[in-house]
Structure formats: structure tokens, C-alpha cells
Amino acid sequence: MVVEIQWTDDQVDRIFQALADTTRRDIVTRVLREEQSVSALAAHYAMSFAAVQKHVAVLERAALVVKQRRGREQVVHANMSTLRRAARLLDDYEQLWRRRVLSIEDLLAEEVPPEVRGAE
């Protein structure tokens, strides 16, 4: 039996605020493919090493990536557990909206009673 731990609103906010930035989404995509050092990541962007470090720190606070020291390098890899949970949360929202759309379609498909039709 798998017990799903509920996220707090602050945790969800941190995740989606982290993913709201193009550079951070790109970093997540890159480390999903293969782990990379912060130096290797920094080489892909027209910004300072310190700026890339800050982006990685935001992703780390949101638990989307994990940073580990290996010798002189800090290696970043994706935190698959958090990414899967975020995907499930989005799936839950999608299902909620799909049910709402179906409810609206059902309401629109209902036949209009004669007394209402006469008032038109």
C-alpha cells in the first residue's frame, strides 16, 4: 500500500513558481536527460555562473532537483519523485475540469421546459 503525503499550499506554490521561469524549466529538462554539473549547465546560458546557481537553488528549494557534491563539482539531477507528484497534481486538475465541462454539456443538452420556451 502506497500512502501519498499531501503537499502544503506553500510546497505547491514553490514548485509551480520555480517552473514558471523558462531557464529553470530548461534546466529541469537538461537534468532529466542526464545529470550535469552546475558549471556544465552554466555553459548553456548567456548569464553568469552565479545566476545559474540561483536558478538551481530555486529548483532545489522546490525539490525539483537535487544537488550533490562530487569532488570539486556540484552535480544536479532531477528529483523524479517530486516531478511525478507534480504531474499527478496536474492530472487531478485536468480531471476536475473535464468533469466540469461534462456537467456543462449535460446542462446544455437538457430539454428546455415548455413554460420557459413560451417566455422567449
mmCIF file of C-alpha atoms in Angstrom, residues 4 6 85-99:
data_model
loop_
_atom_site.group_PDB
_atom_site.id
_atom_site.type_symbol
_atom_site.label_atom_id
_atom_site.label_comp_id
_atom_site.label_asym_id
_atom_site.label_seq_id
_atom_site.Cartn_x
_atom_site.Cartn_y
_atom_site.Cartn_z
ATOM 1 C CA GLU A 4 0.511 9.661 -0.649
ATOM 2 C CA GLN A 6 -0.338 15.716 0.857
ATOM 3 C CA ARG A 85 3.817 14.053 -7.879
ATOM 4 C CA ALA A 86 3.546 17.403 -9.691
ATOM 5 C CA ALA A 87 2.386 15.569 -12.834
ATOM 6 C CA ARG A 88 -0.257 13.714 -10.779
ATOM 7 C CA LEU A 89 -1.436 17.004 -9.305
ATOM 8 C CA LEU A 90 -1.837 18.446 -12.807
ATOM 9 C CA ASP A 91 -3.667 15.278 -13.863
ATOM 10 C CA ASP A 92 -6.053 15.760 -10.920
ATOM 11 C CA TYR A 93 -6.744 19.341 -12.039
ATOM 12 C CA GLU A 94 -7.336 18.152 -15.590
ATOM 13 C CA GLN A 95 -9.849 15.550 -14.405
ATOM 14 C CA LEU A 96 -11.638 18.162 -12.301
ATOM 15 C CA TRP A 97 -12.026 20.457 -15.316
ATOM 16 C CA ARG A 98 -13.063 17.617 -17.611
ATOM 17 C CA ARG A 99 -15.868 16.720 -15.156
#
